[in-house]
mmCIF file of C-alpha atoms and ligand atoms in Angstrom:
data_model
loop_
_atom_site.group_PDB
_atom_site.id
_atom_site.type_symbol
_atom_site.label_atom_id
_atom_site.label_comp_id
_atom_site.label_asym_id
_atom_site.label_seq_id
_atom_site.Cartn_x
_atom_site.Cartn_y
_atom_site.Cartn_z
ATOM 1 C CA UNK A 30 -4.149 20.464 -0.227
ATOM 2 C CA UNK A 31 -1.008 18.535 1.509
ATOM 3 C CA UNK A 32 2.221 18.962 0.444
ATOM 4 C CA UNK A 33 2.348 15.020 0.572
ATOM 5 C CA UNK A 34 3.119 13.211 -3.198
ATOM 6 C CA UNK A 35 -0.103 11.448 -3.545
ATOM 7 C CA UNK A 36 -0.502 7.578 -4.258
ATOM 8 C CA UNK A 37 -2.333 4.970 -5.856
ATOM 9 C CA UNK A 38 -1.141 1.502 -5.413
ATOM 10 C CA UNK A 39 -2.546 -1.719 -7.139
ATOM 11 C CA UNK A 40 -2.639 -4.860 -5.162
ATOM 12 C CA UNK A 41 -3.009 -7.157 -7.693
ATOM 13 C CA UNK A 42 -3.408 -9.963 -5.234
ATOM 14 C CA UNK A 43 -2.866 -14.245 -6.389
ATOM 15 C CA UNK A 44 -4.587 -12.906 -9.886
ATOM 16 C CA UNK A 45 -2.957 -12.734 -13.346
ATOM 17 C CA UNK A 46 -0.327 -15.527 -15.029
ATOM 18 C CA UNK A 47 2.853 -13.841 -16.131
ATOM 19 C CA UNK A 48 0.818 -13.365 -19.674
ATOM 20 C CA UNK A 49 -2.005 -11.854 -18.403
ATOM 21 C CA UNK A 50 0.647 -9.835 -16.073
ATOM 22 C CA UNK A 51 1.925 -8.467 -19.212
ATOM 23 C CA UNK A 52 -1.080 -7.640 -20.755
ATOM 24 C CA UNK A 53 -2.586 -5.468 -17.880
ATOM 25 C CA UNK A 54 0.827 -3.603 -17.149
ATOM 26 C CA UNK A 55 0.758 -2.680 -21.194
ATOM 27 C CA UNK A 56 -2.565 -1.481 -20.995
ATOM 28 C CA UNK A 57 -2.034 0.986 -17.906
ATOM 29 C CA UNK A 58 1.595 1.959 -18.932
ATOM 30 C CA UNK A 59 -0.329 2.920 -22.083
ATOM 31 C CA UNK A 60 -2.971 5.183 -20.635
ATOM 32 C CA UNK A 61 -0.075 6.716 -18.768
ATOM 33 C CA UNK A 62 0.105 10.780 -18.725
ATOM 34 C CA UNK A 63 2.530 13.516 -17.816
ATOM 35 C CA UNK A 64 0.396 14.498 -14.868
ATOM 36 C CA UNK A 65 1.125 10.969 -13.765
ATOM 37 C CA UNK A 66 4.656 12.793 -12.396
ATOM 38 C CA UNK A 67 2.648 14.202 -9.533
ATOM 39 C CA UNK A 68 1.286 10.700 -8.415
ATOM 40 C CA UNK A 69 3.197 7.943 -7.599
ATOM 41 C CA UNK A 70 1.304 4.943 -9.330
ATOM 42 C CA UNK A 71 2.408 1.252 -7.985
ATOM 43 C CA UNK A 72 0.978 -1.824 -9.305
ATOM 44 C CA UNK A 73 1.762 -5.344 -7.127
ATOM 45 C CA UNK A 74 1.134 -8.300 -9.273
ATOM 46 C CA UNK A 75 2.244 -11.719 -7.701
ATOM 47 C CA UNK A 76 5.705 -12.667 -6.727
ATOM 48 C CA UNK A 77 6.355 -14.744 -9.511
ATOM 49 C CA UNK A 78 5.380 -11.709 -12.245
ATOM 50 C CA UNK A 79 7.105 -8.720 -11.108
ATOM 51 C CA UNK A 80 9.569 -9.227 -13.536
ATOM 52 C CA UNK A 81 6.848 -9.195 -15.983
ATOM 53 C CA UNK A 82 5.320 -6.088 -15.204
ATOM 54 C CA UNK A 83 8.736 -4.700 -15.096
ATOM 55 C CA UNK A 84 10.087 -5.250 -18.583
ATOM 56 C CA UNK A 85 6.533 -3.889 -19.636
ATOM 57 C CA UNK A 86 7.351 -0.867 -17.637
ATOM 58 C CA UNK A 87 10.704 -0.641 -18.256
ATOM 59 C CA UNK A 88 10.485 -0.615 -22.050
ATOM 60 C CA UNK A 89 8.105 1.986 -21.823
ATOM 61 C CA UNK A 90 10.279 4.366 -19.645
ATOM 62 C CA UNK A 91 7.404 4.628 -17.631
ATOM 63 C CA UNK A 92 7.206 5.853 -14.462
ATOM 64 C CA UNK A 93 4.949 3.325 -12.742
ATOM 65 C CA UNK A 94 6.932 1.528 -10.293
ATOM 66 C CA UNK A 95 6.270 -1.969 -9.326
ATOM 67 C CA UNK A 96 5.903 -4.005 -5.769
ATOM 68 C CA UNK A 97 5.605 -6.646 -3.849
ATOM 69 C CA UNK A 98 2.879 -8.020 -1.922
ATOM 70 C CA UNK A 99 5.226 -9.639 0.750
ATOM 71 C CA UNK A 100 8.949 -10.158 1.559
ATOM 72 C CA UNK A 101 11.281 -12.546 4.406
ATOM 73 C CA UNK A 102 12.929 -10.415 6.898
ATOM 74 C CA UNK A 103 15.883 -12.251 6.330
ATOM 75 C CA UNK A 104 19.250 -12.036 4.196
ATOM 76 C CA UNK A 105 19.035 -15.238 2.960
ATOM 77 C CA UNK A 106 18.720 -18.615 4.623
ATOM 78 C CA UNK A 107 16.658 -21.983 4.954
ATOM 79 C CA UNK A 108 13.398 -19.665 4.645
ATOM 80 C CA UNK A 109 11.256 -22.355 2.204
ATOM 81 C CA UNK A 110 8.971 -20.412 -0.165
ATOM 82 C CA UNK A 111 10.316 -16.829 1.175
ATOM 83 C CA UNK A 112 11.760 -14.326 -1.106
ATOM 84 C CA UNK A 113 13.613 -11.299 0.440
ATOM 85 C CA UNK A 114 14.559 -7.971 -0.119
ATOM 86 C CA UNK A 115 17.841 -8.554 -2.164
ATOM 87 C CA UNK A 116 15.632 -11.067 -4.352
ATOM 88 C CA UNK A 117 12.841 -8.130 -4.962
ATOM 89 C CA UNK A 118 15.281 -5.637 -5.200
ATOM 90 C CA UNK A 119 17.053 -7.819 -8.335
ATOM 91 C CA UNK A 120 13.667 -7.832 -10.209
ATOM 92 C CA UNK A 121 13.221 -4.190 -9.794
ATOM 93 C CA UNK A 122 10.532 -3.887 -7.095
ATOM 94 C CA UNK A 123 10.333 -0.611 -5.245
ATOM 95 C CA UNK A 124 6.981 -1.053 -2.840
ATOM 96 C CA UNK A 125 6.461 -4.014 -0.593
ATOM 97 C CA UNK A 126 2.701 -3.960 0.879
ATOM 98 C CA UNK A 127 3.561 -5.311 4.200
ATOM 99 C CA UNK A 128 0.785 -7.081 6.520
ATOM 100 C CA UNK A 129 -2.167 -7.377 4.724
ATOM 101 C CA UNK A 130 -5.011 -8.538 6.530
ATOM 102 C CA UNK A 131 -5.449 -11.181 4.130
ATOM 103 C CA UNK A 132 -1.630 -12.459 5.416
ATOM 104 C CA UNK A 133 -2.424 -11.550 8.997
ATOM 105 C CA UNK A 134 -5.184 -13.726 8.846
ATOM 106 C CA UNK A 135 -4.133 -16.586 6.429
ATOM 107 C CA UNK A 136 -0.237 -16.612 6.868
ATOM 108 C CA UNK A 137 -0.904 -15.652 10.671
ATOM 109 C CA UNK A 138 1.469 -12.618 10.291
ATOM 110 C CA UNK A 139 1.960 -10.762 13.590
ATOM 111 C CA UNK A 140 2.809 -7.183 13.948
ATOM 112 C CA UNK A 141 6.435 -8.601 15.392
ATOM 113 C CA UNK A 142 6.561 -10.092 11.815
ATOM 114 C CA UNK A 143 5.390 -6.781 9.808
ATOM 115 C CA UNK A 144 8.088 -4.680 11.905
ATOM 116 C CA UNK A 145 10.828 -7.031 11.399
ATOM 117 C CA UNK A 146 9.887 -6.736 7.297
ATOM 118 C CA UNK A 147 9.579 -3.308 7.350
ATOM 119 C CA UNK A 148 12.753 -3.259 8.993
ATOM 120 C CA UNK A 149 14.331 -4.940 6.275
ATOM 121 C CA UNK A 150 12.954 -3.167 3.538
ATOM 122 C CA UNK A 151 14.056 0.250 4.764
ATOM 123 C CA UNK A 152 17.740 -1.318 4.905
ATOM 124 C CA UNK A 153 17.529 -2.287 1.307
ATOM 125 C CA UNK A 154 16.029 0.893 0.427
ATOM 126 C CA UNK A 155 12.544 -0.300 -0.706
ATOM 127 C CA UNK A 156 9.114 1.638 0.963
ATOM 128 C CA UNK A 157 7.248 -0.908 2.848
ATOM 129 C CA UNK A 158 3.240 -0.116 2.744
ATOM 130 C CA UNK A 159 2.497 -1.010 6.003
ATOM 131 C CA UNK A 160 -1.237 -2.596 6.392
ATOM 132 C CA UNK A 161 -3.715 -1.984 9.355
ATOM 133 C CA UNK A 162 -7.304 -2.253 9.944
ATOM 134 C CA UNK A 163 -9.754 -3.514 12.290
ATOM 135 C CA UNK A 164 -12.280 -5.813 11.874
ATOM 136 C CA UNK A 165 -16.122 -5.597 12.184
ATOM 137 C CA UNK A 166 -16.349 -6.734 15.704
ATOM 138 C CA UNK A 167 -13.862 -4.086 16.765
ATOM 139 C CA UNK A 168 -15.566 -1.486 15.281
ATOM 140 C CA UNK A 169 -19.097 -2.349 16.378
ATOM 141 C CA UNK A 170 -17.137 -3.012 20.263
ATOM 142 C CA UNK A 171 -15.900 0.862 19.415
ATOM 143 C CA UNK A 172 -12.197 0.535 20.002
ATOM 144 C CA UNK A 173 -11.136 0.874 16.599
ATOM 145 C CA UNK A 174 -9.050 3.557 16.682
ATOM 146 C CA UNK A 175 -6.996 2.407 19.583
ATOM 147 C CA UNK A 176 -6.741 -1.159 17.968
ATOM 148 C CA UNK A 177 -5.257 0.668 14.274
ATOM 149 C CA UNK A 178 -2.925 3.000 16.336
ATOM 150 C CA UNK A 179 -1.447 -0.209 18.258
ATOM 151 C CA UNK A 180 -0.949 -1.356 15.081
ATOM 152 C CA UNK A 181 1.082 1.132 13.594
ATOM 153 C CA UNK A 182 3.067 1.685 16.830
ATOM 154 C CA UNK A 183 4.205 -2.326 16.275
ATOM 155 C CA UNK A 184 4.305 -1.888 12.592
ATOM 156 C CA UNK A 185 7.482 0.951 13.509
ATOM 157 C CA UNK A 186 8.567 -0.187 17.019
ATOM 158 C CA UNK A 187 12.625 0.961 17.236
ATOM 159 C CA UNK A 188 12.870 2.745 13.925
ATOM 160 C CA UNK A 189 13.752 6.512 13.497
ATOM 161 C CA UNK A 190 11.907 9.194 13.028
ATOM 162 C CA UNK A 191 13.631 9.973 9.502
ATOM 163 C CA UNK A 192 12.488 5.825 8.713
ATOM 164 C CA UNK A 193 8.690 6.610 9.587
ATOM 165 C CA UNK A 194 8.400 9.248 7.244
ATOM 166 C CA UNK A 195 9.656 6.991 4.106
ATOM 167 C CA UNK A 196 6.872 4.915 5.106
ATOM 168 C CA UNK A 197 3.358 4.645 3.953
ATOM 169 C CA UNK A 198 0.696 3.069 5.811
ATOM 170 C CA UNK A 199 -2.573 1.902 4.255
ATOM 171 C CA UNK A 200 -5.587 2.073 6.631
ATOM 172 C CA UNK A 201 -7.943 -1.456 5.428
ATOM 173 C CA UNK A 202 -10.907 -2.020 7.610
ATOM 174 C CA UNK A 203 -11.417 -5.364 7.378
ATOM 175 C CA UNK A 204 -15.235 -4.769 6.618
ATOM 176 C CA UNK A 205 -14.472 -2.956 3.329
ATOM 177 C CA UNK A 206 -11.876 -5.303 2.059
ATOM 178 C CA UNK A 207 -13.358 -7.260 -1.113
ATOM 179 C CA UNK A 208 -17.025 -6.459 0.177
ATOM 180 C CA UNK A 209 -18.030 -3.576 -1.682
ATOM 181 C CA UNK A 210 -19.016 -1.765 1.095
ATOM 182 C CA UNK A 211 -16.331 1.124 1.273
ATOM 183 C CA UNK A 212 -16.082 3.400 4.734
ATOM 184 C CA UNK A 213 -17.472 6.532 4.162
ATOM 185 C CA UNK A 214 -15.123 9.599 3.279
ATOM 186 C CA UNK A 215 -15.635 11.086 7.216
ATOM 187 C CA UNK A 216 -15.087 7.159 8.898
ATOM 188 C CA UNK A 217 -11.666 6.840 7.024
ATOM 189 C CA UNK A 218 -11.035 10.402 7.342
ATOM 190 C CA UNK A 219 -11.324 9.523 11.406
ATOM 191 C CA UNK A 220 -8.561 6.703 11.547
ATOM 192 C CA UNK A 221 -6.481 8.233 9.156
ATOM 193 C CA UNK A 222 -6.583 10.792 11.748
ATOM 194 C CA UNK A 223 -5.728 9.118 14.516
ATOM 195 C CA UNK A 224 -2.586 7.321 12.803
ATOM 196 C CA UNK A 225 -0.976 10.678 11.676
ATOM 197 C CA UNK A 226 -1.558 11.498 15.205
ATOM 198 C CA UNK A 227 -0.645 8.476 16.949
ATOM 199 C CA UNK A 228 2.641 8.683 14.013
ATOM 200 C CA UNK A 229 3.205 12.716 15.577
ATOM 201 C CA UNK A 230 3.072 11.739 18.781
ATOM 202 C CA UNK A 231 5.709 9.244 18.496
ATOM 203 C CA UNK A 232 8.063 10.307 15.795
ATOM 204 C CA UNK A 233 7.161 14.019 15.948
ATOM 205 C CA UNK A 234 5.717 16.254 13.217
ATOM 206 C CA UNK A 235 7.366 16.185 10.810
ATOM 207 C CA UNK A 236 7.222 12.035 10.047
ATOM 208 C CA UNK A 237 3.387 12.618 10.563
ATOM 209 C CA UNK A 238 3.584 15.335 8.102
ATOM 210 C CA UNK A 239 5.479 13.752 5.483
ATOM 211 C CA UNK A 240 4.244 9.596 5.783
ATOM 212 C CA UNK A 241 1.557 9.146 3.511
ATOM 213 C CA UNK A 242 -1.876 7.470 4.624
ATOM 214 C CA UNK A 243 -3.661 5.524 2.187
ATOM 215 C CA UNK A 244 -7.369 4.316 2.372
ATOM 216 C CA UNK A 245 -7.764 0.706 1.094
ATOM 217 C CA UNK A 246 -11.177 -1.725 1.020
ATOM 218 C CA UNK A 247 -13.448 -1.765 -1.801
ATOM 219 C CA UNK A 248 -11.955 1.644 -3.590
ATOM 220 C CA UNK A 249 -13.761 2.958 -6.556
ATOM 221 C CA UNK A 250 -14.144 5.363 -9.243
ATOM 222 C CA UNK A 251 -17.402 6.148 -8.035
ATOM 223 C CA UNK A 252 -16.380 6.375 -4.614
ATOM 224 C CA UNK A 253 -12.407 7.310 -4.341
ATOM 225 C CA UNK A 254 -13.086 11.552 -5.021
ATOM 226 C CA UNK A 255 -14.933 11.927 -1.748
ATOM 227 C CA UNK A 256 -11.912 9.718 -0.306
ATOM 228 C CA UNK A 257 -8.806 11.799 -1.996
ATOM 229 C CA UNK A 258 -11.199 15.083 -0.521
ATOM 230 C CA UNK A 259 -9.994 14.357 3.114
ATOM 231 C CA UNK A 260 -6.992 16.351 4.496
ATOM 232 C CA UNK A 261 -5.331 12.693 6.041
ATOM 233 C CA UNK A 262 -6.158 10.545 2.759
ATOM 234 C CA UNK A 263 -2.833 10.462 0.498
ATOM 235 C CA UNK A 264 -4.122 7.756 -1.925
ATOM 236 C CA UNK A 265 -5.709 4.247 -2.484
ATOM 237 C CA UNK A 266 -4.161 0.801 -1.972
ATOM 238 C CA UNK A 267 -6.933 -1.377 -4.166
ATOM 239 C CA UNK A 268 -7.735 -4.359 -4.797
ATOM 240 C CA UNK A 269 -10.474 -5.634 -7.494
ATOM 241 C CA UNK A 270 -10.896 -1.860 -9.352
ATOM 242 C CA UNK A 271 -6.781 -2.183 -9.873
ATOM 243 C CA UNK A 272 -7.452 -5.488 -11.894
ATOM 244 C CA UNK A 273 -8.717 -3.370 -15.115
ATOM 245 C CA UNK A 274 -7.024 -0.347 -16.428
ATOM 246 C CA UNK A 275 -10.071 1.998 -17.257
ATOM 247 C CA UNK A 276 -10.959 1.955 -13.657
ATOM 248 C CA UNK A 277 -7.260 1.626 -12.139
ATOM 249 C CA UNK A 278 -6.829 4.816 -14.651
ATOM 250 C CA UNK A 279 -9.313 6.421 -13.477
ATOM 251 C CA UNK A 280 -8.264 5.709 -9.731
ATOM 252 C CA UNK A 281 -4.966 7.492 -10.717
ATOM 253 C CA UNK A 282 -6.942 10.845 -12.400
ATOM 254 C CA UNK A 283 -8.458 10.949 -9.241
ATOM 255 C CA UNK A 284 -5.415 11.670 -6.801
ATOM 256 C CA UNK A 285 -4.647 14.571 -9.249
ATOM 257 C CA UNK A 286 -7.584 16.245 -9.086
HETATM 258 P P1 PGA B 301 -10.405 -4.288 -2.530
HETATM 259 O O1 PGA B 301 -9.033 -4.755 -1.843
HETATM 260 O O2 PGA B 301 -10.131 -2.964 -3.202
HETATM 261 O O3 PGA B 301 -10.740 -5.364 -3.503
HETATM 262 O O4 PGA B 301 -11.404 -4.148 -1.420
HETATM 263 C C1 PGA B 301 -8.197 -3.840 -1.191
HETATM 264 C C2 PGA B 301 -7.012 -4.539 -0.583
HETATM 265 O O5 PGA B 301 -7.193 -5.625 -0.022
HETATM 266 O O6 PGA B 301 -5.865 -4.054 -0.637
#
């Protein structure tokens, strides 16, 4: 058992109008327990409907917290269609999910652009969820593990070692992303591994003690208690099983158990 606070994060993705926003946040903030203290539960519904989900939440008193699914590094400026920190700060976000795959590949985000946000999010006190994976052909070429840890050595190029450890970093393989087909317990276990090490060998152990790794691509209830089992798996980051709030619920249950 770590000592880590465990996690289970809902990336809501471009689903859900700021009704339908509404609705979903009511129905998890209502299946909400006092166990839920020992989890930290984050759903990220779209840009425009955080403020949704937070009066939901708010009115509630719950304890779910609410983030983003991408942020500017900037202050401010002539940044058309950006929002930054300040902006998500104002509507009560506390996560940003930073580099997702789906942004690396359609908003061709680099990892000079993910460490410049995650930059910016630790200076206006929000936790960036920093996103790697490889993708199929890496894997099969077998230099998967050398790929993720490049990644995460970008994501937190010139930061502290007290920064890293606010951090969380969701391991995605591309493969398992939307496709059903999850990595098995012992396969995330592996790069989960390697990123706590890569994370110890740069920032010393006690950042790769405290960070928290997540597992993210196709997460289930039928699948995420073999996942929460390994020693380097903190939590989920999910996609389609957050979108409904028996299985989402169930998702949370599971990092108690
Ligand atoms: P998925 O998405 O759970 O639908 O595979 C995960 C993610 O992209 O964060």
């Amino acid at each position: 058992m770590s000592k880590r606070k465990p996690m289970m994060v809902g990336n809501w993705k471009m689903h859900k109008t700021w009704a339908e926003t509404s609705v979903l946040a009511q129905a998890i903030s209502n299946r909400e327990k006092n166990t839920w203290e020992d989890t930290d539960v984050v759903i990220c519904p779209a840009m425009c409907n955080l403020k949704a989900a937070w009066e939901v939440l708010e009115f509630d008193k719950s304890k779910i917290k609410i983030g983003a699914q991408n942020v500017h590094w900037a202050d401010e400026g002539a940044y058309t269609g950006e929002v930054s920190v300040a902006m998500l700060q104002d509507v009560g976000a506390a996560y940003c999910i930073v580099g997702h795959s789906e942004r690396r590949a359609y908003a061709a985000e680099t990892n000079e652009d993910v460490n410049r946000k995650v930059k910016a999010l630790l200076k206006g006190e929000l936790t960036p969820i920093v996103c790697v994976g490889e993708s199929e052909h890496i894997r099969n070429d077998g230099a998967y593990l050398d790929y993720v840890c490049k990644q995460v050595s970008a994501a937190f190029a010139g930061l502290e070692d007290n920064e890293v450890s606010k951090c969380v970093v969701a391991y995605e393989p591309l493969w398992a992303i939307g496709t059903g087909r999850t990595a098995t317990p012992e396969e995330a276990q592996e790069v989960c591994a390697a990123i706590r090490n890569e994370i110890s060998t740069e920032y010393g152990k006690d950042a790769a003690e405290s960070i928290r790794v997540l597992y993210g691509g196709s997460v289930k209830p039928e699948n995420v208690d073999g996942l929460m089992a390994q020693p380097d798996i903190d939590g989920g980051l999910v996609g389609g099983a957050s979108l409904n709030a028996d299985s989402f619920t169930q998702l949370v249950d599971a990092t108690l158990k």
